[in-house]
Short mmCIF file of C-alpha atoms in Angstrom, two decimals:
data_model
loop_
_atom_site.label_atom_id
_atom_site.label_comp_id
_atom_site.label_asym_id
_atom_site.label_seq_id
_atom_site.Cartn_x
_atom_site.Cartn_y
_atom_site.Cartn_z
CA MET A 1 38.50 -19.58 2.64
CA THR A 2 37.89 -21.51 5.89
CA LEU A 3 40.09 -24.41 4.76
CA ALA A 4 42.83 -21.99 3.68
CA LEU A 5 42.81 -20.37 7.07
CA ILE A 6 42.99 -23.82 8.87
CA LEU A 7 45.94 -24.73 6.64
CA LEU A 8 47.59 -21.47 7.57
CA LEU A 9 47.21 -22.20 11.14
CA LEU A 10 48.70 -25.76 10.77
CA VAL A 11 51.61 -24.39 8.78
CA LEU A 12 52.32 -21.76 11.53
CA ILE A 13 52.20 -24.40 14.24
CA LEU A 14 54.47 -26.80 12.39
CA VAL A 15 57.17 -24.17 11.95
CA ASN A 16 57.04 -23.67 15.80
CA VAL A 17 55.23 -20.38 15.89
CA PRO A 18 53.56 -20.06 19.37
CA ILE A 19 50.00 -21.28 19.25
CA ALA A 20 48.65 -17.97 20.63
CA VAL A 21 50.56 -16.00 18.00
CA ALA A 22 49.37 -18.41 15.24
CA LEU A 23 45.70 -18.11 16.35
CA GLY A 24 45.95 -14.31 16.38
CA LEU A 25 47.49 -14.15 13.02
CA MET A 26 44.89 -16.46 11.54
CA ALA A 27 42.12 -14.36 13.10
CA VAL A 28 43.48 -11.02 11.78
CA VAL A 29 43.84 -12.45 8.24
CA ALA A 30 40.31 -13.70 8.46
CA MET A 31 38.98 -10.42 9.79
CA VAL A 32 40.82 -8.36 7.00
CA ILE A 33 39.51 -10.83 4.29
CA ALA A 34 35.96 -10.61 5.64
CA GLY A 35 35.82 -6.88 6.48
CA GLY A 36 38.82 -5.19 4.90
CA VAL A 37 41.44 -3.16 6.85
CA GLY A 38 38.74 -1.18 8.32
CA ALA A 39 38.25 -4.12 10.87
CA LEU A 40 41.86 -3.81 12.25
CA PRO A 41 41.07 -1.03 14.71
CA ASN A 42 38.82 -3.57 16.60
CA VAL A 43 41.66 -6.04 17.05
CA GLY A 44 42.86 -4.47 20.31
CA LEU A 45 39.58 -3.87 21.78
CA VAL A 46 38.35 -7.41 21.04
CA MET A 47 41.51 -8.93 22.55
CA PHE A 48 41.30 -6.70 25.65
CA SER A 49 37.65 -7.43 26.35
CA GLY A 50 38.25 -11.20 25.69
CA ALA A 51 41.05 -11.46 28.29
CA THR A 52 39.53 -9.40 31.05
CA GLY A 53 36.51 -11.41 32.02
CA PHE A 54 35.94 -11.56 35.79
CA PRO A 55 36.00 -15.47 35.95
CA LEU A 56 39.39 -15.44 34.24
CA ILE A 57 40.94 -13.84 37.25
CA ALA A 58 40.73 -17.17 39.01
CA ILE A 59 43.45 -18.66 36.77
CA PRO A 60 46.40 -16.67 38.01
CA LEU A 61 45.09 -16.85 41.59
CA PHE A 62 44.88 -20.58 41.69
CA ILE A 63 48.26 -20.87 40.01
CA LEU A 64 49.79 -18.48 42.67
CA ALA A 65 48.15 -20.45 45.46
CA GLY A 66 49.75 -23.65 44.24
CA ALA A 67 53.18 -21.97 43.87
CA ILE A 68 52.98 -20.63 47.44
CA MET A 69 52.13 -23.99 48.80
CA ASN A 70 55.18 -25.43 47.04
CA ALA A 71 57.61 -22.59 48.09
CA SER A 72 56.39 -22.76 51.68
CA GLY A 73 56.79 -26.49 52.24
CA ILE A 74 53.03 -27.28 52.48
CA SER A 75 53.37 -29.92 49.76
CA THR A 76 56.15 -31.67 51.77
CA ARG A 77 53.94 -31.85 54.88
CA LEU A 78 51.11 -33.28 52.71
CA VAL A 79 53.48 -36.00 51.30
CA ALA A 80 54.48 -36.95 54.81
CA PHE A 81 50.95 -37.37 55.97
CA ALA A 82 49.99 -39.38 52.89
CA SER A 83 53.09 -41.61 53.50
CA ALA A 84 51.95 -42.32 57.07
CA VAL A 85 48.52 -43.24 55.88
CA PHE A 86 49.39 -45.42 52.84
CA GLY A 87 52.89 -46.58 53.48
CA PHE A 88 51.97 -49.92 54.97
CA ILE A 89 50.42 -50.98 51.62
CA ARG A 90 52.58 -52.72 48.99
CA GLY A 91 53.58 -50.02 46.53
CA GLY A 92 52.65 -47.47 49.16
CA LEU A 93 54.86 -44.62 47.64
CA SER A 94 52.93 -44.83 44.37
CA MET A 95 49.68 -44.41 46.34
CA VAL A 96 51.21 -41.59 48.25
CA SER A 97 51.83 -39.85 44.91
CA ILE A 98 48.24 -40.36 43.67
CA SER A 99 46.65 -39.21 46.98
CA ALA A 100 48.94 -36.25 47.27
CA SER A 101 48.22 -35.29 43.71
CA MET A 102 44.50 -35.46 44.28
CA PHE A 103 44.83 -33.12 47.23
CA PHE A 104 47.28 -30.72 45.47
CA ALA A 105 44.87 -30.62 42.57
CA GLU A 106 42.28 -29.13 44.95
CA ILE A 107 44.43 -26.07 45.46
CA SER A 108 46.39 -25.47 42.22
CA GLY A 109 44.01 -26.62 39.46
CA SER A 110 47.07 -27.16 37.38
CA ALA A 111 48.40 -30.60 36.36
CA VAL A 112 51.82 -29.18 35.36
CA ALA A 113 52.12 -27.41 38.67
CA ASP A 114 51.10 -30.58 40.46
CA VAL A 115 53.72 -32.80 38.80
CA ALA A 116 56.44 -30.18 39.15
CA ALA A 117 55.69 -29.68 42.82
CA LEU A 118 55.23 -33.20 43.91
CA GLY A 119 57.39 -34.92 41.40
CA SER A 120 60.50 -33.36 42.66
CA ILE A 121 59.80 -34.89 46.15
CA LEU A 122 58.35 -38.23 45.22
CA ILE A 123 60.04 -39.35 42.11
CA PRO A 124 63.48 -39.43 43.74
CA ALA A 125 62.09 -41.11 46.82
CA MET A 126 60.39 -43.80 44.63
CA LYS A 127 63.62 -44.54 42.68
CA LYS A 128 65.47 -45.03 45.99
CA ARG A 129 62.87 -47.64 47.11
CA GLY A 130 63.33 -49.74 43.96
CA TYR A 131 60.67 -48.28 41.62
CA SER A 132 61.89 -47.96 38.14
CA SER A 133 62.28 -44.37 36.80
CA ASN A 134 59.72 -45.15 34.09
CA PHE A 135 57.00 -46.21 36.51
CA ALA A 136 57.78 -43.45 39.03
CA ALA A 137 57.33 -40.87 36.21
CA ALA A 138 54.34 -42.64 34.96
CA VAL A 139 52.41 -42.72 38.21
CA THR A 140 53.29 -39.20 39.12
CA SER A 141 52.31 -37.89 35.65
CA SER A 142 48.93 -39.59 35.40
CA SER A 143 47.89 -38.91 39.00
CA ALA A 144 48.77 -35.20 38.27
CA THR A 145 46.13 -35.29 35.37
CA LEU A 146 43.39 -35.63 38.09
CA ALA A 147 44.09 -31.94 38.48
CA VAL A 148 41.94 -31.26 35.38
CA ILE A 149 39.11 -33.29 36.78
CA ILE A 150 39.07 -32.56 40.60
CA PRO A 151 38.04 -28.91 41.42
CA PRO A 152 39.32 -26.40 41.05
CA SER A 153 40.36 -26.98 37.57
CA ILE A 154 41.97 -24.25 35.24
CA PRO A 155 40.74 -26.10 32.08
CA MET A 156 37.20 -26.09 33.57
CA ILE A 157 37.41 -22.40 34.19
CA LEU A 158 38.44 -21.83 30.59
CA TYR A 159 35.66 -24.04 29.22
CA GLY A 160 33.17 -22.24 31.55
CA VAL A 161 34.16 -18.87 30.00
CA MET A 162 34.16 -20.20 26.42
CA SER A 163 30.94 -22.01 26.71
CA GLY A 164 28.97 -19.74 29.09
CA SER A 165 28.51 -22.54 31.44
CA SER A 166 28.61 -22.37 35.27
CA VAL A 167 32.17 -22.84 36.66
CA VAL A 168 30.82 -24.02 40.01
CA GLU A 169 28.63 -26.69 38.45
CA LEU A 170 31.64 -27.78 36.41
CA PHE A 171 33.74 -28.06 39.62
CA VAL A 172 30.97 -30.11 41.27
CA ALA A 173 30.67 -32.41 38.25
CA GLY A 174 34.35 -33.27 38.39
CA ILE A 175 34.18 -34.65 42.07
CA ILE A 176 32.91 -38.21 41.66
CA PRO A 177 34.83 -38.99 38.48
CA GLY A 178 38.04 -37.51 39.99
CA VAL A 179 37.71 -39.53 43.16
CA VAL A 180 36.75 -42.71 41.35
CA GLY A 181 39.73 -42.23 38.90
CA GLY A 182 42.15 -41.74 41.80
CA LEU A 183 41.01 -45.00 43.54
CA LEU A 184 41.26 -46.95 40.28
CA MET A 185 44.83 -45.60 39.76
CA MET A 186 45.70 -46.83 43.26
CA LEU A 187 44.48 -50.25 42.31
CA VAL A 188 46.60 -50.34 39.09
CA ALA A 189 49.56 -49.25 41.23
CA TYR A 190 48.95 -51.94 43.79
CA ILE A 191 48.71 -54.63 41.05
CA TRP A 192 51.92 -53.35 39.54
CA ALA A 193 53.72 -53.48 42.98
CA ARG A 194 52.53 -57.05 43.62
CA ARG A 195 53.85 -58.20 40.24
CA ASN A 196 57.23 -56.54 40.87
CA ASN A 197 57.34 -57.64 44.44
CA LEU A 198 57.97 -54.21 45.90
CA PRO A 199 58.24 -54.05 49.60
CA MET A 200 55.93 -52.24 51.97
CA GLU A 201 57.45 -48.85 53.00
CA GLN A 202 56.76 -49.20 56.74
CA SER A 203 54.37 -50.67 59.25
CA PHE A 204 51.17 -48.75 59.97
CA GLN A 205 51.67 -46.59 63.01
CA LEU A 206 48.88 -44.70 64.45
CA LYS A 207 51.27 -42.34 66.30
CA ARG A 208 53.01 -41.39 63.03
CA VAL A 209 49.73 -40.78 61.35
CA TYR A 210 48.70 -38.41 64.28
CA THR A 211 52.11 -36.61 64.18
CA THR A 212 52.07 -35.98 60.48
CA PHE A 213 48.37 -34.99 60.59
CA LYS A 214 49.14 -32.57 63.26
CA GLU A 215 51.96 -31.01 61.31
CA ALA A 216 49.81 -30.88 58.12
CA GLY A 217 46.54 -30.27 59.78
CA LEU A 218 46.10 -26.64 58.69
CA SER A 219 47.07 -27.55 55.08
CA LEU A 220 44.30 -30.09 55.06
CA LEU A 221 41.79 -27.28 55.79
CA LEU A 222 42.67 -25.46 52.62
CA PRO A 223 40.35 -27.41 50.31
CA VAL A 224 37.65 -27.36 52.89
CA ILE A 225 37.91 -23.56 53.14
CA ILE A 226 38.12 -22.90 49.30
CA LEU A 227 35.79 -25.56 48.02
CA GLY A 228 33.35 -25.28 50.86
CA GLY A 229 33.08 -21.55 50.31
CA ILE A 230 32.56 -21.99 46.59
CA PHE A 231 30.05 -24.90 46.70
CA SER A 232 28.09 -23.32 49.46
CA GLY A 233 27.64 -20.10 47.54
CA TRP A 234 29.32 -17.94 50.05
CA VAL A 235 32.04 -17.05 47.43
CA THR A 236 32.19 -17.21 43.62
CA ALA A 237 34.98 -19.28 42.04
CA THR A 238 37.07 -16.22 41.46
CA GLU A 239 36.69 -15.02 45.02
CA GLY A 240 37.52 -18.67 46.19
CA ALA A 241 40.70 -18.42 44.22
CA GLY A 242 41.58 -15.14 46.12
CA LEU A 243 40.74 -16.93 49.24
CA ALA A 244 43.13 -19.70 48.30
CA VAL A 245 46.04 -17.27 48.04
CA VAL A 246 45.30 -15.59 51.26
CA ALA A 247 44.99 -19.08 53.09
CA ALA A 248 48.10 -20.33 51.53
CA LEU A 249 50.00 -17.20 52.69
CA LEU A 250 48.78 -17.32 56.11
CA ILE A 251 49.32 -21.05 56.72
CA GLY A 252 52.56 -21.30 54.78
CA GLY A 253 54.09 -18.00 55.64
CA VAL A 254 52.77 -17.03 59.10
CA VAL A 255 51.92 -20.38 60.76
CA TYR A 256 54.52 -22.71 59.33
CA ARG A 257 57.08 -19.91 58.76
CA GLY A 258 58.22 -21.59 55.64
CA LEU A 259 58.00 -18.63 53.24
CA ASP A 260 60.55 -15.87 52.83
CA LEU A 261 60.73 -12.93 50.39
CA ALA A 262 62.74 -15.10 47.91
CA GLY A 263 60.10 -17.76 47.98
CA VAL A 264 57.34 -15.16 47.42
CA ARG A 265 59.38 -13.83 44.50
CA ARG A 266 59.69 -17.27 42.96
CA ALA A 267 56.04 -17.92 43.36
CA ILE A 268 55.08 -14.65 41.85
CA LEU A 269 57.39 -15.12 38.78
CA GLU A 270 56.05 -18.65 38.27
CA CYS A 271 52.52 -17.37 38.43
CA GLY A 272 53.23 -14.62 36.00
CA HIS A 273 54.93 -16.84 33.44
CA GLN A 274 52.05 -19.43 33.42
CA THR A 275 49.35 -16.80 33.38
CA ALA A 276 50.88 -14.92 30.56
CA VAL A 277 50.83 -17.98 28.40
CA VAL A 278 47.13 -18.69 29.09
CA MET A 279 45.97 -15.07 28.85
CA LEU A 280 47.64 -14.52 25.48
CA LEU A 281 45.80 -17.64 24.23
CA VAL A 282 42.61 -16.30 25.56
CA ALA A 283 43.11 -12.88 23.93
CA ALA A 284 43.88 -14.47 20.51
CA SER A 285 40.85 -16.73 20.89
CA ALA A 286 38.63 -13.62 21.30
CA LEU A 287 39.60 -12.58 17.89
CA LEU A 288 38.91 -16.03 16.41
CA GLY A 289 35.60 -16.18 18.24
CA ASP A 290 34.60 -12.91 16.85
CA PHE A 291 35.29 -14.00 13.27
CA LEU A 292 33.60 -17.39 13.86
CA THR A 293 30.46 -15.73 15.14
CA GLU A 294 30.24 -13.43 12.09
CA ALA A 295 30.95 -16.21 9.70
CA ARG A 296 28.50 -18.59 11.42
CA LEU A 297 30.99 -21.41 10.90
CA PRO A 298 30.06 -23.38 13.99
CA GLN A 299 26.50 -23.51 12.96
CA ALA A 300 27.55 -24.75 9.50
CA ILE A 301 29.68 -27.46 11.11
CA ALA A 302 26.85 -28.49 13.41
CA GLY A 303 24.48 -28.72 10.60
CA SER A 304 26.80 -30.88 8.40
CA ILE A 305 27.36 -33.32 11.28
CA MET A 306 23.58 -33.50 12.06
CA GLU A 307 23.07 -34.44 8.27
CA LEU A 308 25.59 -37.19 8.69
CA THR A 309 24.06 -38.67 11.76
CA GLY A 310 21.31 -37.71 14.15
CA SER A 311 22.43 -40.19 16.91
CA LYS A 312 23.53 -38.53 20.03
CA LEU A 313 25.71 -41.61 20.89
CA ALA A 314 27.47 -41.52 17.57
CA ILE A 315 28.08 -37.87 17.66
CA LEU A 316 29.57 -38.08 21.25
CA ALA A 317 31.80 -40.90 19.98
CA LEU A 318 32.94 -38.67 17.01
CA LEU A 319 33.66 -35.72 19.36
CA ASN A 320 35.61 -37.91 21.73
CA LEU A 321 37.77 -39.20 18.78
CA PHE A 322 38.24 -35.67 17.49
CA LEU A 323 39.17 -34.33 20.93
CA LEU A 324 41.66 -37.23 21.64
CA VAL A 325 43.42 -36.48 18.31
CA ILE A 326 43.47 -32.61 19.07
CA GLY A 327 44.91 -33.46 22.56
CA LEU A 328 47.86 -35.20 20.93
CA PHE A 329 49.05 -31.92 19.37
CA LEU A 330 47.59 -28.98 21.43
CA HIS A 331 47.86 -28.02 25.04
CA SER A 332 44.50 -28.20 26.93
CA ALA A 333 44.05 -24.33 27.10
CA ALA A 334 44.67 -23.92 23.41
CA ALA A 335 42.47 -26.86 22.51
CA ILE A 336 39.51 -25.62 24.61
CA ILE A 337 39.86 -22.06 23.21
CA LEU A 338 40.08 -23.32 19.49
CA VAL A 339 37.41 -26.10 19.67
CA VAL A 340 34.71 -25.21 22.27
CA PRO A 341 33.25 -22.24 20.33
CA ILE A 342 33.03 -24.39 17.17
CA VAL A 343 31.29 -27.39 18.65
CA MET A 344 28.88 -25.74 21.16
CA PRO A 345 26.10 -25.20 18.63
CA LEU A 346 26.36 -28.93 17.95
CA ILE A 347 26.16 -29.82 21.68
CA HIS A 348 23.05 -27.64 21.96
CA ALA A 349 21.47 -29.06 18.89
CA ILE A 350 21.74 -32.76 20.11
CA GLY A 351 20.58 -31.82 23.64
CA VAL A 352 23.76 -32.50 25.66
CA ASP A 353 24.17 -30.66 28.94
CA PRO A 354 26.95 -28.15 28.59
CA VAL A 355 28.34 -29.06 32.01
CA HIS A 356 28.30 -32.76 31.02
CA PHE A 357 30.22 -31.89 27.75
CA GLY A 358 32.66 -29.76 29.82
CA LEU A 359 33.80 -32.90 31.74
CA ILE A 360 34.08 -34.88 28.52
CA VAL A 361 36.33 -32.09 27.06
CA THR A 362 38.57 -31.85 30.11
CA LEU A 363 38.95 -35.61 30.33
CA ASN A 364 39.93 -35.95 26.70
CA LEU A 365 42.44 -33.20 27.04
CA GLY A 366 43.81 -34.59 30.27
CA ILE A 367 44.50 -37.91 28.38
CA GLY A 368 46.21 -35.73 25.78
CA GLN A 369 48.61 -34.56 28.60
CA GLN A 370 49.81 -38.19 28.85
CA THR A 371 50.12 -38.95 25.11
CA PRO A 372 53.09 -37.81 22.99
CA PRO A 373 54.05 -35.80 21.01
CA VAL A 374 52.97 -32.79 23.04
CA ALA A 375 52.12 -34.44 26.37
CA SER A 376 52.99 -31.48 28.62
CA VAL A 377 52.58 -33.16 31.99
CA LEU A 378 54.33 -36.35 30.90
CA VAL A 379 57.25 -34.35 29.56
CA THR A 380 57.54 -32.59 32.89
CA ALA A 381 57.50 -35.87 34.79
CA CYS A 382 60.13 -37.38 32.44
CA SER A 383 62.39 -34.39 32.99
CA VAL A 384 62.19 -34.76 36.79
CA ALA A 385 62.80 -38.55 36.58
CA LYS A 386 65.42 -38.28 33.87
CA ALA A 387 63.55 -41.01 31.94
CA ASP A 388 62.90 -41.68 28.28
CA ILE A 389 59.46 -40.43 27.24
CA TRP A 390 58.53 -43.50 25.16
CA LYS A 391 59.50 -45.91 27.89
CA VAL A 392 57.47 -43.92 30.36
CA THR A 393 54.56 -44.01 28.02
CA ARG A 394 54.61 -47.78 27.95
CA ALA A 395 54.65 -47.89 31.77
CA ASN A 396 51.81 -45.41 31.70
CA LEU A 397 49.33 -47.52 29.72
CA GLY A 398 47.53 -48.88 32.67
CA PHE A 399 46.87 -45.41 34.11
CA ILE A 400 45.87 -44.04 30.70
CA GLY A 401 43.42 -46.99 30.54
CA VAL A 402 41.86 -45.77 33.73
CA LEU A 403 41.38 -42.30 32.32
CA LEU A 404 39.80 -43.79 29.19
CA ALA A 405 37.51 -45.96 31.29
CA ILE A 406 36.34 -42.87 33.22
CA LEU A 407 35.92 -40.91 29.95
CA LEU A 408 33.62 -43.68 28.58
CA VAL A 409 31.52 -43.82 31.75
CA VAL A 410 31.24 -40.02 31.87
CA THR A 411 30.29 -39.87 28.28
CA TYR A 412 27.58 -42.49 28.24
CA VAL A 413 26.30 -42.37 31.84
CA PRO A 414 25.61 -38.65 32.33
CA ALA A 415 24.48 -39.16 35.99
CA PHE A 416 28.04 -40.27 36.84
CA SER A 417 29.04 -36.60 36.64
CA LEU A 418 25.83 -34.75 36.90
CA ALA A 419 24.27 -36.40 39.98
CA LEU A 420 25.84 -34.09 42.43
CA VAL A 421 25.10 -31.05 40.20
CA ASP A 422 21.34 -32.03 39.96
CA PHE A 423 21.18 -32.64 43.62
CA PHE A 424 22.70 -29.38 44.75
CA TYR A 425 21.89 -26.91 42.01
CA ARG A 426 18.93 -28.01 39.87
#
């Protein structure tokens, strides 16, 4: 029966049924087969309870904070400051894109929001300065994927809810890999700029750095306020998300006066659209999780893999390969919701820290955002740059290589991601 249900899911996805609807239909069919039509009255209750967990409130709030930043011009100020700092380096605009993405990730937690907000500013500017459309889209797309590693991260919130892990510890685990990944991407961008003899944007001017810092100063306080509150224990991740919205409204709307009613309306609509997609997935996954728990399918899969090999390193390699393949075809939210409940018994059985595995999952699915056919972040960047997705993918290989290198280090050197977690929380 399990194989038939998986085939049903694949068929529904291939005929373009939305993934959330396909998951829900598969779960309902499974519940009817297992418990008869008497199980149907529970469908609504299970979906409601699954989508109303307190940690999930952080998702729409972080999305709204990012939308307000974009609508109020905060992102433009951040780009100007990054340009003043990195513009004197060869290939400086690409480094501006990477550094701005790392900062924007600390507010929105969404790679798609990152590339949509910053790409519309930076990609046209890079093209005017002689960067190819393909490279401009590639660097913007890959640096936006740092949003799934650097806190706050919406995929990490989903993983925390699905696995029962601490969201705050997941956030802390992503700091070192995210920063190192950003620096390595800057190195790749610099090498590319040297090979293509791109000019420096401008000479370094301390006065310009000071001026742009002054203009963006309050914006730079946003991650300090939000992440400082979360990591110190003053607020939970969900409360920190609410704090992000209030801070973005005050700074963007009251101080900078860059937000009008039309901008607020656009931000709310964007937030509502993205939240609806994620929450429908979460509600459908609750049904599937209920069936999997009763059928004990995750435990059966874990037992089968343990019979195949007892090596932790080999199992992690198999899981990485599996997640990379899943990432080719599913969005990160859908993949987390579908896969995590199935593999967690195996993770516990081989003694892998759930927080460590959470970073492995988010990195794998972040790479999936850069690899067709789905590649949601890459497609968004290509749309902004008006570039061919396959040509951009070729230009993107160096940055994808950075993400793969970070994934391997995170997988096989747990201290790389867990050092800060152990230091502060354990």
